[in-house]
Amino acid sequence: MADSVQNTPSDPAERYLVLLNEHERALAAYVHALVPDRLDAEDILQSCKLTMWKQFAQFEPGTHFLAWARKIAFHQILNHRRSARRKPLYSAEPAFLEAVAAEIDRVSDSLADRSEALHDCLRRLPENQRRLVLLRYYEDHDIAAIAKETDRTEAAVYKLLSRVRAALNDCVKARLASSPA
Amino acid sequence: MNFHDHIDASLDGRLSPEEWAALQEAVVRDPELRREYVEKRWLHALLEAESERLPALLEEPSPPLETRVPSPFRPAAWLAAAATVALFGASLVFFFQSRPAPVVATLIEAENCRWAASDLPTVEGAGLSPGTLALAEGMATIRFHSGATVTLEAPSVIEVESAMKCRLVEGSVVADVPESAHGFTIDTAQMEVIDLGTRFGVTATPFGHSNVFVFEGEVKVKSGDAPEAQHVLAGKSLVSKVGAAPERTDQEVRRVEAPDASPGPGWTAVSTATGRGRDAYVRRGDSHGPTGAQALLMVKHTDLAPTNVRRAVLAFDLTGIDRAALRGAKLTLKIEPSGLGFSSLVPDSRFAVYGLVGEQAETWSEDTILWENAGPLVEETLSAATATRLAEFEIRKGSPNGLVETSSDALVEFLHSRPGEVVSLLIVRETGESDQQGLVHAFASKEHPTSPAPTLWLKTSGDQ
């Protein structure tokens, strides 16, 4: 689109941003779910967004944007795995990635609303568990660092963290089950 | 082997490579385990993907900066930024920096906001590291980790520097500073406002004027020229103009100068719509004919797509102006979104204003001028026989609106020395872009239905 004539509401950039805005959290979760290394996941998301924009002309309006985006992301993940300069702690095998991606696609409807539900559930956590969530996910501390910071043993932190995640998962599922679809 | 525990352990990096390989195999093999893995991993992924929003979601103030351990990476909320940033003209902003600096503030409120190109995330709850926020519409509130909150009113551009400092590039902000953040500082081009426990407002116009108004408490104001800081108490305000020491004022705090406001008594406006004035632009490779009747004057420089290069040419009719008594002159141009290209691909841009001295200065016609007949006006390097470089101005990345004002002694000198009643100026962008889809800058022409035409402001009275 070399110097297109006017900036109309049907501007592709605008359309793209509207769609991306709607689905970016789900896409981010998808990539994080498939890429164990958080740093890699962020890198992949970035290149994924660039690729999506470059290929946006091929996206058919009215079709499932997130499904299209996931396909692109999955390719990016496989590509990244091949080209990774840095060996992550856990690298995922292609067969494993495909199995997990297929499972995500299969249950994607039930995963779709989890973000909102999770927000509600986070607010209900008791104080010490909130702190743990912040240390682990916002500060990105590992278990050892959290143990030091909170004056607990690593085993205790690990157990507590597992329990917090289980509680959040139960809460999310309960909210989804109780909310009218 | 208990794969249920393995799943949790894998989320925290506690599996050995062998255990991880075994878990992968089991997940591929066992649909039940696969289901469980996806469910647990999804929750973990959501927490990772939205990590920057967690402090806000948990309704807890972010921990102070000191306790933040520098971690090898900070997952940027750039994604949210790029997604929500600008449904703003055609500016599409991508941010591909992957290792942002530490978070020093949180965007706690952003209601009904439209953002211009900002390099920080613009969703509510986003953590802000040092960088720029450009608010085009609405109001937004930032809480610095020192405890200070700063509310921006559009249009404003602010640079977050640290938990204790920000810089107001232009626009207006109100700061609320609790005891914990005494010493919180807001810089403008003209002054440095240091909080002494207070609530205060600061404004900065695009022309470099700054105001501070103290609602409660006291602030200390330093300026580059003044030898010592001035203290400003509640109910008082201070104004600082370019090249002058800050002084106290009773006037209302000046926000943004109205585009068509006269700069004051003694100034006369001559626009391209006045008398024999005219304006047009030429585009290399243009096949659309002369542009004299168009509402926008487009300007672009690029080495990447040569046919898209554009220059604007303006003529002002100075009949009736006593040019011998000319003391000051400035050119104002109203920036308009061109709708062409992406501003994200163009850095802050520098423009030059040339005065035409050749034969064409008098004779060019907006009905016929084209790149192909513009001759010396469109040479890559303008010769001294064609034009004199008079002034320059800058348009920051992602400023699709606003008013440009530029002045110089050379401009005054040029207006003095030109013999004819009509003088012509040429506007050239001197900086290029990183991609050929970069922004085309545009200014309102005299045909623009709502915005002011290019205008020369001339001061001919004896004072000043």
Coordinates of N, CA, C and O in Angstrom, one line a residue, chain A residues 1-7 11 13-14 16-18 20-21 24-26 28-30 32-36 38-39 42-43 45-47 49-50 53 70 89-93 95-96 99-100 103-104 106-107 111 114-115 118-119 122-123 125 127 130-131 133-134 136-141 143 149 154-155 158 161-162 164-166 168-169 172-173, chain B residues 5 8-17 20 23-24 27-28 31 34-35 37-55 57-60 62-63 67-69 71 73-76 78-80 82-84 86-87 89-92 94-99 103 127 145 283 300 308 310 338-342 437 440:
Chain A
M1 N 0.8 -1.2 0.0 CA 0.0 0.0 0.0 C 0.9 1.2 0.0 O 1.0 1.9 1.0
A2 N 1.5 1.5 -1.1 CA 2.4 2.6 -1.2 C 1.6 3.9 -1.1 O 0.9 4.2 -2.1
D3 N 1.8 4.6 0.0 CA 1.1 5.9 0.1 C -0.4 5.8 -0.3 O -0.8 6.5 -1.2
S4 N -1.1 5.1 0.4 CA -2.5 4.9 0.1 C -3.2 6.3 0.2 O -2.7 7.2 0.9
V5 N -4.3 6.4 -0.4 CA -4.9 7.7 -0.6 C -5.3 8.4 0.7 O -4.9 9.5 1.0
Q6 N -6.2 7.8 1.5 CA -6.7 8.5 2.6 C -6.7 7.6 3.8 O -6.7 6.4 3.7
N7 N -6.7 8.2 5.0 CA -6.8 7.4 6.2 C -8.3 7.2 6.5 O -8.9 8.0 7.2
D11 N -8.9 1.6 7.3 CA -7.5 1.5 7.3 C -7.0 0.1 7.8 O -7.4 -0.3 8.9
A13 N -4.2 -0.8 9.1 CA -3.5 -0.7 10.4 C -4.5 -0.6 11.6 O -4.4 -1.3 12.6
E14 N -5.6 0.1 11.3 CA -6.6 0.3 12.4 C -7.3 -1.0 12.6 O -7.5 -1.4 13.7
Y16 N -6.2 -3.9 12.0 CA -5.3 -4.9 12.7 C -5.2 -4.6 14.2 O -5.3 -5.5 15.0
L17 N -5.1 -3.3 14.5 CA -5.0 -3.0 15.9 C -6.2 -3.3 16.7 O -6.1 -3.8 17.9
V18 N -7.4 -3.1 16.1 CA -8.6 -3.5 16.8 C -8.6 -5.0 17.1 O -8.9 -5.4 18.2
L20 N -6.1 -7.1 17.1 CA -5.0 -7.5 18.0 C -5.4 -7.1 19.5 O -5.1 -7.9 20.4
N21 N -5.9 -5.9 19.6 CA -6.3 -5.5 21.0 C -7.3 -6.4 21.6 O -7.2 -6.8 22.8
E24 N -5.1 -10.0 22.0 CA -3.6 -10.1 22.3 C -3.4 -10.9 23.6 O -2.4 -11.6 23.7
R25 N -4.3 -10.8 24.6 CA -4.0 -11.5 25.8 C -4.1 -13.0 25.6 O -3.3 -13.8 26.1
A26 N -5.1 -13.4 24.9 CA -5.2 -14.8 24.6 C -4.0 -15.3 23.8 O -3.5 -16.4 24.0
A28 N -1.0 -14.0 23.9 CA 0.2 -14.0 24.8 C 0.1 -15.3 25.6 O 1.2 -15.9 25.8
A29 N -1.0 -15.6 26.2 CA -1.2 -16.8 27.0 C -0.8 -18.1 26.2 O -0.1 -19.0 26.7
Y30 N -1.2 -18.1 24.9 CA -0.9 -19.2 24.1 C 0.6 -19.4 23.9 O 1.1 -20.5 24.1
H32 N 3.0 -18.2 25.8 CA 3.6 -18.5 27.1 C 3.3 -20.0 27.5 O 4.1 -20.6 28.2
A33 N 2.1 -20.5 27.1 CA 1.8 -21.9 27.5 C 2.6 -22.8 26.7 O 2.9 -23.9 27.2
L34 N 3.1 -22.5 25.5 CA 3.8 -23.4 24.7 C 5.3 -23.2 24.9 O 6.1 -24.1 24.5
V35 N 5.7 -22.1 25.4 CA 7.2 -21.9 25.5 C 7.5 -21.8 26.9 O 7.2 -20.8 27.6
P36 N 8.2 -22.8 27.5 CA 8.5 -22.8 28.9 C 9.3 -21.6 29.3 O 9.2 -21.1 30.4
R38 N 10.3 -18.0 29.7 CA 9.5 -16.7 29.7 C 10.1 -15.7 28.7 O 9.4 -15.0 28.0
L39 N 11.5 -15.6 28.8 CA 12.2 -14.7 27.9 C 12.0 -15.0 26.4 O 11.7 -14.1 25.6
E42 N 8.5 -14.0 25.3 CA 8.4 -12.6 25.0 C 8.9 -12.3 23.6 O 8.4 -11.6 22.8
D43 N 10.1 -12.8 23.3 CA 10.7 -12.6 22.0 C 9.9 -13.1 20.9 O 9.7 -12.5 19.9
L45 N 6.6 -13.6 20.9 CA 5.5 -12.8 20.7 C 5.7 -11.5 19.9 O 5.0 -11.1 19.1
Q46 N 6.9 -11.0 20.1 CA 7.3 -9.8 19.4 C 7.4 -10.1 17.9 O 6.8 -9.4 17.0
S47 N 8.1 -11.1 17.5 CA 8.3 -11.4 16.1 C 7.0 -11.9 15.5 O 6.7 -11.6 14.4
K49 N 4.0 -10.8 16.3 CA 3.2 -9.6 16.0 C 3.6 -8.9 14.7 O 2.8 -8.5 13.9
L50 N 5.0 -8.9 14.5 CA 5.5 -8.3 13.3 C 5.1 -9.1 12.1 O 4.6 -8.6 11.1
W53 N 1.4 -8.7 11.2 CA 1.2 -7.5 10.5 C 1.6 -7.6 9.1 O 0.9 -7.2 8.2
R70 N -2.9 -17.8 16.1 CA -2.2 -19.0 16.7 C -1.4 -19.8 15.7 O -0.3 -20.3 16.1
L89 N 16.4 -23.7 29.5 CA 16.5 -24.7 30.5 C 15.7 -25.9 29.9 O 16.1 -27.0 30.0
Y90 N 14.5 -25.6 29.5 CA 13.6 -26.7 28.9 C 13.4 -26.4 27.5 O 12.7 -25.4 27.2
S91 N 13.8 -27.3 26.6 CA 13.4 -27.1 25.2 C 12.3 -28.1 25.0 O 12.4 -29.2 25.5
A92 N 11.3 -27.7 24.2 CA 10.2 -28.6 24.0 C 10.3 -29.4 22.7 O 10.7 -28.8 21.7
E93 N 10.0 -30.6 22.7 CA 10.1 -31.4 21.5 C 8.9 -31.1 20.6 O 7.8 -30.8 21.1
A95 N 7.0 -33.0 18.8 CA 5.8 -33.8 19.0 C 5.0 -33.3 20.3 O 3.7 -33.3 20.3
F96 N 5.7 -32.9 21.3 CA 5.1 -32.4 22.5 C 4.4 -31.1 22.2 O 3.2 -30.9 22.6
A99 N 1.2 -31.8 20.3 CA 0.2 -32.4 21.2 C -0.5 -31.3 22.1 O -1.7 -31.2 22.2
V100 N 0.4 -30.5 22.7 CA -0.2 -29.4 23.6 C -1.0 -28.4 22.8 O -2.0 -28.0 23.2
E103 N -4.3 -29.7 22.0 CA -5.1 -29.7 23.1 C -5.7 -28.3 23.4 O -6.9 -28.1 23.8
I104 N -4.8 -27.3 23.3 CA -5.3 -25.9 23.5 C -6.4 -25.6 22.5 O -7.4 -25.0 22.9
R106 N -8.4 -27.6 21.1 CA -9.6 -28.4 21.4 C -10.4 -27.7 22.5 O -11.6 -27.7 22.4
V107 N -9.7 -27.2 23.5 CA -10.4 -26.6 24.7 C -10.4 -25.1 24.6 O -10.7 -24.5 25.7
L111 N -10.9 -22.0 27.6 CA -9.8 -21.2 28.1 C -10.0 -19.7 27.9 O -9.4 -18.9 28.5
R114 N -10.9 -17.3 30.8 CA -10.2 -17.5 32.0 C -9.5 -16.3 32.5 O -9.3 -16.1 33.7
S115 N -9.1 -15.4 31.6 CA -8.3 -14.3 32.0 C -9.2 -13.4 32.9 O -8.7 -13.0 34.0
L118 N -9.7 -15.0 36.2 CA -8.5 -15.0 37.0 C -8.3 -13.7 37.7 O -7.9 -13.7 38.9
H119 N -8.6 -12.6 37.0 CA -8.5 -11.3 37.7 C -9.4 -11.3 39.0 O -8.9 -10.8 40.0
L122 N -7.7 -13.5 41.7 CA -6.5 -12.9 42.2 C -6.9 -12.0 43.4 O -6.2 -11.9 44.4
R123 N -7.9 -11.2 43.2 CA -8.3 -10.2 44.2 C -8.8 -10.9 45.5 O -8.8 -10.3 46.5
L125 N -7.4 -13.5 46.8 CA -6.3 -14.2 47.5 C -5.9 -13.5 48.9 O -6.0 -12.3 48.9
E127 N -3.5 -12.1 51.8 CA -2.4 -11.2 51.6 C -1.1 -11.9 51.3 O -0.4 -11.6 50.4
R130 N -0.9 -13.3 47.9 CA -0.7 -12.2 46.8 C 0.7 -11.9 46.7 O 1.2 -11.7 45.6
R131 N 1.4 -11.8 47.9 CA 2.8 -11.4 47.8 C 3.6 -12.5 47.1 O 4.5 -12.1 46.3
V133 N 2.5 -14.4 44.7 CA 2.2 -14.3 43.3 C 3.0 -13.1 42.7 O 3.6 -13.3 41.6
L134 N 3.1 -12.0 43.4 CA 3.9 -10.9 42.9 C 5.4 -11.3 42.8 O 6.0 -10.9 41.8
R136 N 6.7 -14.2 42.5 CA 7.0 -15.2 41.4 C 6.8 -14.6 40.0 O 7.6 -14.8 39.1
Y137 N 5.6 -13.9 39.8 CA 5.3 -13.6 38.4 C 5.6 -12.1 38.1 O 5.9 -11.9 36.9
Y138 N 5.5 -11.2 39.0 CA 5.8 -9.8 38.7 C 7.3 -9.6 38.8 O 7.9 -9.1 37.9
E139 N 7.8 -10.0 39.9 CA 9.3 -9.8 40.1 C 10.1 -10.9 39.4 O 11.3 -10.7 39.2
D140 N 9.4 -11.9 39.0 CA 10.1 -13.0 38.3 C 11.2 -13.7 39.1 O 12.3 -14.0 38.6
H141 N 11.0 -13.8 40.4 CA 12.0 -14.5 41.2 C 11.8 -16.0 41.1 O 10.7 -16.5 40.9
I143 N 12.3 -19.9 42.9 CA 11.9 -20.4 44.2 C 12.9 -20.0 45.3 O 12.6 -19.6 46.4
E149 N 13.7 -14.4 50.4 CA 13.0 -13.1 50.7 C 11.9 -13.3 51.7 O 11.6 -12.4 52.5
E154 N 12.9 -23.7 50.7 CA 12.4 -23.8 49.3 C 11.3 -24.7 49.1 O 10.4 -24.5 48.4
A155 N 11.3 -25.8 49.9 CA 10.3 -26.8 49.8 C 8.9 -26.2 50.2 O 7.9 -26.4 49.6
Y158 N 7.7 -23.8 47.5 CA 7.3 -24.6 46.4 C 5.9 -25.2 46.6 O 5.0 -25.1 45.8
L161 N 3.3 -22.3 46.7 CA 3.1 -21.8 45.3 C 2.2 -22.8 44.6 O 1.2 -22.4 43.9
S162 N 2.4 -24.1 44.7 CA 1.6 -25.1 44.1 C 0.1 -24.9 44.6 O -0.8 -25.0 43.8
V164 N -1.3 -22.2 45.8 CA -1.9 -21.0 45.3 C -2.4 -21.2 43.9 O -3.5 -20.8 43.6
R165 N -1.6 -21.8 43.1 CA -2.0 -22.1 41.7 C -3.2 -23.0 41.6 O -4.1 -22.8 40.8
A166 N -3.2 -24.0 42.5 CA -4.3 -24.9 42.5 C -5.6 -24.2 42.9 O -6.7 -24.3 42.4
L168 N -6.2 -21.0 42.6 CA -6.6 -20.1 41.6 C -7.3 -20.8 40.5 O -8.3 -20.4 40.0
N169 N -6.8 -22.0 40.1 CA -7.4 -22.8 39.1 C -8.8 -23.2 39.5 O -9.7 -23.2 38.7
V172 N -11.1 -20.2 39.3 CA -11.4 -19.9 37.9 C -12.4 -20.8 37.4 O -13.4 -20.4 36.8
K173 N -12.3 -22.1 37.7 CA -13.2 -23.1 37.1 C -14.6 -22.9 37.7 O -15.6 -23.0 37.1
Chain B
D5 N 2.8 -34.0 40.0 CA 3.8 -33.1 40.6 C 4.8 -32.5 39.6 O 5.3 -31.4 39.7
D8 N 3.7 -29.2 38.0 CA 3.9 -28.0 38.8 C 5.4 -27.7 38.9 O 5.8 -26.6 38.8
A9 N 6.2 -28.8 39.1 CA 7.6 -28.5 39.1 C 8.2 -27.9 37.8 O 9.1 -27.1 37.9
S10 N 7.6 -28.3 36.7 CA 8.1 -27.8 35.4 C 7.8 -26.3 35.3 O 8.5 -25.6 34.7
L11 N 6.7 -25.8 36.0 CA 6.4 -24.4 35.9 C 7.4 -23.6 36.6 O 7.6 -22.4 36.3
D12 N 8.0 -24.2 37.6 CA 9.0 -23.4 38.4 C 10.4 -23.8 38.1 O 11.4 -23.4 38.8
G13 N 10.6 -24.5 37.0 CA 12.0 -24.8 36.6 C 12.7 -25.8 37.5 O 13.9 -25.7 37.7
R14 N 11.9 -26.7 38.1 CA 12.5 -27.6 39.1 C 12.7 -29.0 38.6 O 13.0 -29.9 39.4
L15 N 12.4 -29.2 37.4 CA 12.6 -30.6 36.8 C 14.0 -30.7 36.3 O 14.6 -29.8 35.7
S16 N 14.6 -31.9 36.4 CA 15.9 -32.2 35.7 C 15.5 -32.3 34.2 O 14.4 -32.6 33.9
P17 N 16.5 -32.2 33.4 CA 16.3 -32.4 31.9 C 15.7 -33.8 31.6 O 14.8 -33.9 30.8
W20 N 12.0 -33.7 32.6 CA 11.3 -32.9 31.7 C 11.0 -33.7 30.4 O 9.9 -33.7 29.9
L23 N 8.3 -36.1 31.2 CA 7.0 -35.5 31.2 C 6.5 -35.2 29.8 O 5.3 -35.4 29.6
Q24 N 7.3 -34.7 29.0 CA 6.9 -34.5 27.6 C 6.3 -35.7 26.9 O 5.3 -35.7 26.3
V27 N 3.0 -36.6 28.4 CA 1.9 -35.7 27.9 C 1.5 -36.0 26.5 O 0.3 -36.0 26.2
V28 N 2.4 -36.4 25.7 CA 2.1 -36.8 24.3 C 1.3 -38.1 24.3 O 0.3 -38.2 23.5
P31 N -3.8 -38.6 27.1 CA -4.7 -37.5 26.9 C -5.2 -36.9 28.2 O -5.3 -35.6 28.3
R34 N -2.5 -34.8 29.5 CA -2.3 -33.6 28.6 C -3.3 -32.5 29.0 O -3.0 -31.4 29.0
R35 N -4.5 -33.0 29.3 CA -5.6 -32.0 29.7 C -5.1 -31.3 30.9 O -5.2 -30.1 31.0
Y37 N -2.1 -30.9 32.1 CA -0.9 -30.1 31.8 C -1.4 -28.7 31.2 O -0.9 -27.7 31.6
V38 N -2.3 -28.8 30.2 CA -2.7 -27.6 29.5 C -3.5 -26.7 30.5 O -3.2 -25.5 30.5
E39 N -4.2 -27.3 31.4 CA -5.0 -26.4 32.3 C -4.0 -25.7 33.3 O -4.1 -24.5 33.5
K40 N -3.1 -26.4 33.8 CA -2.1 -25.8 34.8 C -1.2 -24.8 34.1 O -0.9 -23.8 34.6
R41 N -0.8 -25.3 32.9 CA 0.2 -24.4 32.2 C -0.5 -23.1 31.7 O 0.1 -22.1 31.7
W42 N -1.8 -23.2 31.4 CA -2.6 -22.0 30.9 C -2.7 -21.0 32.0 O -2.4 -19.8 31.8
L43 N -2.9 -21.4 33.2 CA -3.0 -20.5 34.3 C -1.6 -19.8 34.5 O -1.6 -18.6 34.7
H44 N -0.6 -20.6 34.5 CA 0.7 -20.1 34.7 C 1.1 -19.1 33.5 O 1.6 -18.0 33.8
A45 N 0.6 -19.5 32.3 CA 0.9 -18.6 31.2 C 0.1 -17.3 31.3 O 0.7 -16.2 30.9
L46 N -1.1 -17.3 31.8 CA -1.8 -16.1 32.0 C -1.1 -15.2 33.0 O -1.0 -14.0 32.8
L47 N -0.6 -15.8 34.0 CA 0.1 -15.0 35.0 C 1.4 -14.4 34.5 O 1.7 -13.2 34.7
E48 N 2.0 -15.2 33.6 CA 3.3 -14.6 33.0 C 2.9 -13.5 32.0 O 3.5 -12.5 31.9
A49 N 1.9 -13.8 31.2 CA 1.6 -12.9 30.1 C 1.1 -11.6 30.7 O 1.2 -10.5 30.0
E50 N 0.5 -11.6 31.8 CA -0.1 -10.4 32.4 C 0.7 -9.9 33.6 O 0.2 -9.2 34.5
S51 N 1.9 -10.3 33.7 CA 2.7 -10.1 34.9 C 2.8 -8.6 35.3 O 2.7 -8.2 36.4
E52 N 2.9 -7.7 34.2 CA 3.0 -6.3 34.5 C 1.8 -5.7 35.1 O 1.8 -4.7 35.8
R53 N 0.6 -6.4 34.9 CA -0.6 -5.8 35.5 C -0.9 -6.4 36.9 O -1.8 -5.9 37.5
L54 N -0.1 -7.3 37.3 CA -0.4 -8.0 38.6 C -0.5 -7.0 39.8 O -1.5 -7.1 40.6
P55 N 0.4 -6.1 39.9 CA 0.3 -5.2 41.1 C -1.0 -4.5 41.1 O -1.7 -4.3 42.1
L57 N -3.8 -5.4 39.6 CA -4.9 -6.4 39.7 C -5.0 -6.8 41.2 O -6.1 -7.0 41.7
L58 N -3.9 -6.9 41.9 CA -3.9 -7.3 43.3 C -4.2 -6.1 44.2 O -4.2 -6.2 45.4
E59 N -4.5 -4.9 43.6 CA -4.8 -3.7 44.3 C -3.8 -3.4 45.4 O -4.1 -3.2 46.5
E60 N -2.6 -3.5 45.0 CA -1.5 -3.3 46.0 C -0.5 -2.4 45.3 O -0.2 -2.5 44.2
S62 N 2.8 -1.0 44.0 CA 3.9 -1.7 43.6 C 5.0 -1.5 44.7 O 5.1 -0.4 45.3
P63 N 5.8 -2.5 44.8 CA 6.9 -2.3 45.9 C 7.8 -1.2 45.4 O 8.0 -1.0 44.3
T67 N 13.6 -2.4 46.5 CA 13.5 -3.9 46.7 C 13.4 -4.7 45.4 O 13.5 -5.9 45.5
R68 N 13.4 -4.0 44.3 CA 13.3 -4.7 43.1 C 14.7 -5.3 42.8 O 15.6 -4.5 42.6
V69 N 14.8 -6.6 42.7 CA 16.0 -7.2 42.3 C 16.2 -7.1 40.8 O 15.2 -7.5 40.1
S71 N 16.4 -8.2 37.5 CA 16.2 -9.5 36.9 C 16.7 -9.5 35.5 O 16.7 -8.4 34.9
F73 N 15.5 -10.1 32.8 CA 14.6 -9.5 31.9 C 13.3 -9.1 32.6 O 13.0 -9.6 33.6
R74 N 12.6 -8.2 32.0 CA 11.4 -7.7 32.5 C 10.4 -7.8 31.4 O 10.5 -7.1 30.4
P75 N 9.5 -8.8 31.4 CA 8.6 -8.9 30.3 C 7.9 -7.6 30.0 O 7.1 -7.2 30.8
A76 N 8.1 -7.0 28.9 CA 7.6 -5.7 28.6 C 6.1 -5.8 28.4 O 5.6 -6.8 27.9
W78 N 5.0 -4.2 26.3 CA 5.0 -3.5 25.0 C 3.9 -4.0 24.1 O 3.4 -3.3 23.3
L79 N 3.5 -5.3 24.3 CA 2.5 -5.9 23.5 C 1.2 -5.1 23.6 O 0.6 -4.7 22.7
A80 N 0.8 -4.9 24.9 CA -0.4 -4.1 25.2 C -0.2 -2.7 24.7 O -1.1 -2.2 24.1
A82 N 1.6 -1.7 22.1 CA 1.4 -1.6 20.7 C 0.0 -1.8 20.3 O -0.5 -1.2 19.3
A83 N -0.7 -2.6 21.0 CA -2.1 -3.0 20.6 C -3.0 -1.8 20.9 O -3.9 -1.5 20.1
T84 N -2.8 -1.2 22.0 CA -3.7 -0.1 22.4 C -3.3 1.2 22.1 O -4.0 2.2 22.2
A86 N -2.2 3.3 19.4 CA -2.7 4.4 18.6 C -3.6 3.9 17.6 O -3.3 3.3 16.6
L87 N -4.9 4.0 17.9 CA -5.8 4.0 16.8 C -5.9 5.4 16.4 O -7.0 6.1 16.5
G89 N -4.9 8.3 13.9 CA -4.5 8.6 12.6 C -4.0 7.3 12.0 O -4.6 6.2 12.3
A90 N -3.0 7.3 11.2 CA -2.5 6.1 10.7 C -1.2 5.6 11.4 O -0.5 4.8 11.0
S91 N -1.0 6.2 12.6 CA 0.3 5.8 13.2 C 0.1 4.5 13.9 O -0.7 4.2 14.7
L92 N 1.0 3.6 13.5 CA 1.0 2.2 14.0 C 2.3 2.1 14.6 O 3.3 2.3 14.0
F94 N 5.1 -0.1 16.6 CA 5.6 -1.3 17.1 C 6.8 -1.1 18.0 O 7.6 -0.2 17.7
F95 N 7.0 -1.8 19.0 CA 8.1 -1.6 19.8 C 8.9 -3.0 19.9 O 8.3 -3.9 20.3
F96 N 10.0 -2.9 19.4 CA 10.8 -4.2 19.4 C 12.0 -4.2 20.3 O 12.9 -5.0 20.1
Q97 N 11.9 -3.4 21.3 CA 13.0 -3.5 22.3 C 12.5 -4.6 23.2 O 11.4 -4.8 23.5
S98 N 13.5 -5.5 23.5 CA 13.0 -6.7 24.3 C 13.5 -6.7 25.7 O 13.1 -7.6 26.5
R99 N 14.3 -5.8 26.1 CA 14.8 -5.8 27.5 C 14.6 -4.5 28.1 O 15.5 -3.7 28.3
V103 N 10.9 -1.0 36.1 CA 9.6 -0.3 36.2 C 9.8 0.7 37.4 O 10.2 0.4 38.5
G127 N 3.0 -1.3 34.1 CA 4.2 -0.8 34.7 C 5.0 0.1 33.7 O 5.1 -0.3 32.6
H145 N 6.7 5.2 41.8 CA 6.9 4.3 42.9 C 7.4 5.0 44.2 O 7.4 4.4 45.3
R283 N 5.7 16.9 -5.6 CA 6.1 15.6 -5.3 C 6.8 15.0 -6.5 O 6.3 15.0 -7.6
K300 N 8.0 15.5 2.7 CA 8.7 14.2 3.0 C 10.0 14.2 2.4 O 10.3 14.8 1.4
N308 N 8.4 9.6 -3.7 CA 7.6 10.1 -2.7 C 8.1 11.4 -2.0 O 7.5 11.9 -1.1
R310 N 8.7 15.0 -1.2 CA 7.8 16.2 -1.4 C 8.4 17.4 -0.7 O 9.0 17.3 0.4
S338 N -1.5 13.5 7.8 CA -1.5 13.4 6.3 C -2.3 12.1 5.9 O -2.8 12.0 4.8
G339 N -2.4 11.2 6.8 CA -3.0 9.9 6.4 C -2.1 9.0 5.6 O -2.6 7.9 5.2
L340 N -0.9 9.4 5.4 CA 0.0 8.6 4.6 C 1.2 8.2 5.4 O 1.9 9.0 6.0
G341 N 1.4 6.9 5.4 CA 2.6 6.3 6.0 C 2.4 6.2 7.5 O 1.4 6.6 8.1
F342 N 3.4 5.6 8.1 CA 3.4 5.3 9.6 C 4.4 6.2 10.3 O 5.5 6.2 10.0
Q437 N 7.6 3.2 4.0 CA 6.3 3.5 4.4 C 6.2 4.5 5.5 O 5.2 4.7 6.2
V440 N 4.3 10.7 5.9 CA 4.4 12.0 5.2 C 3.9 13.0 6.1 O 2.8 12.9 6.7

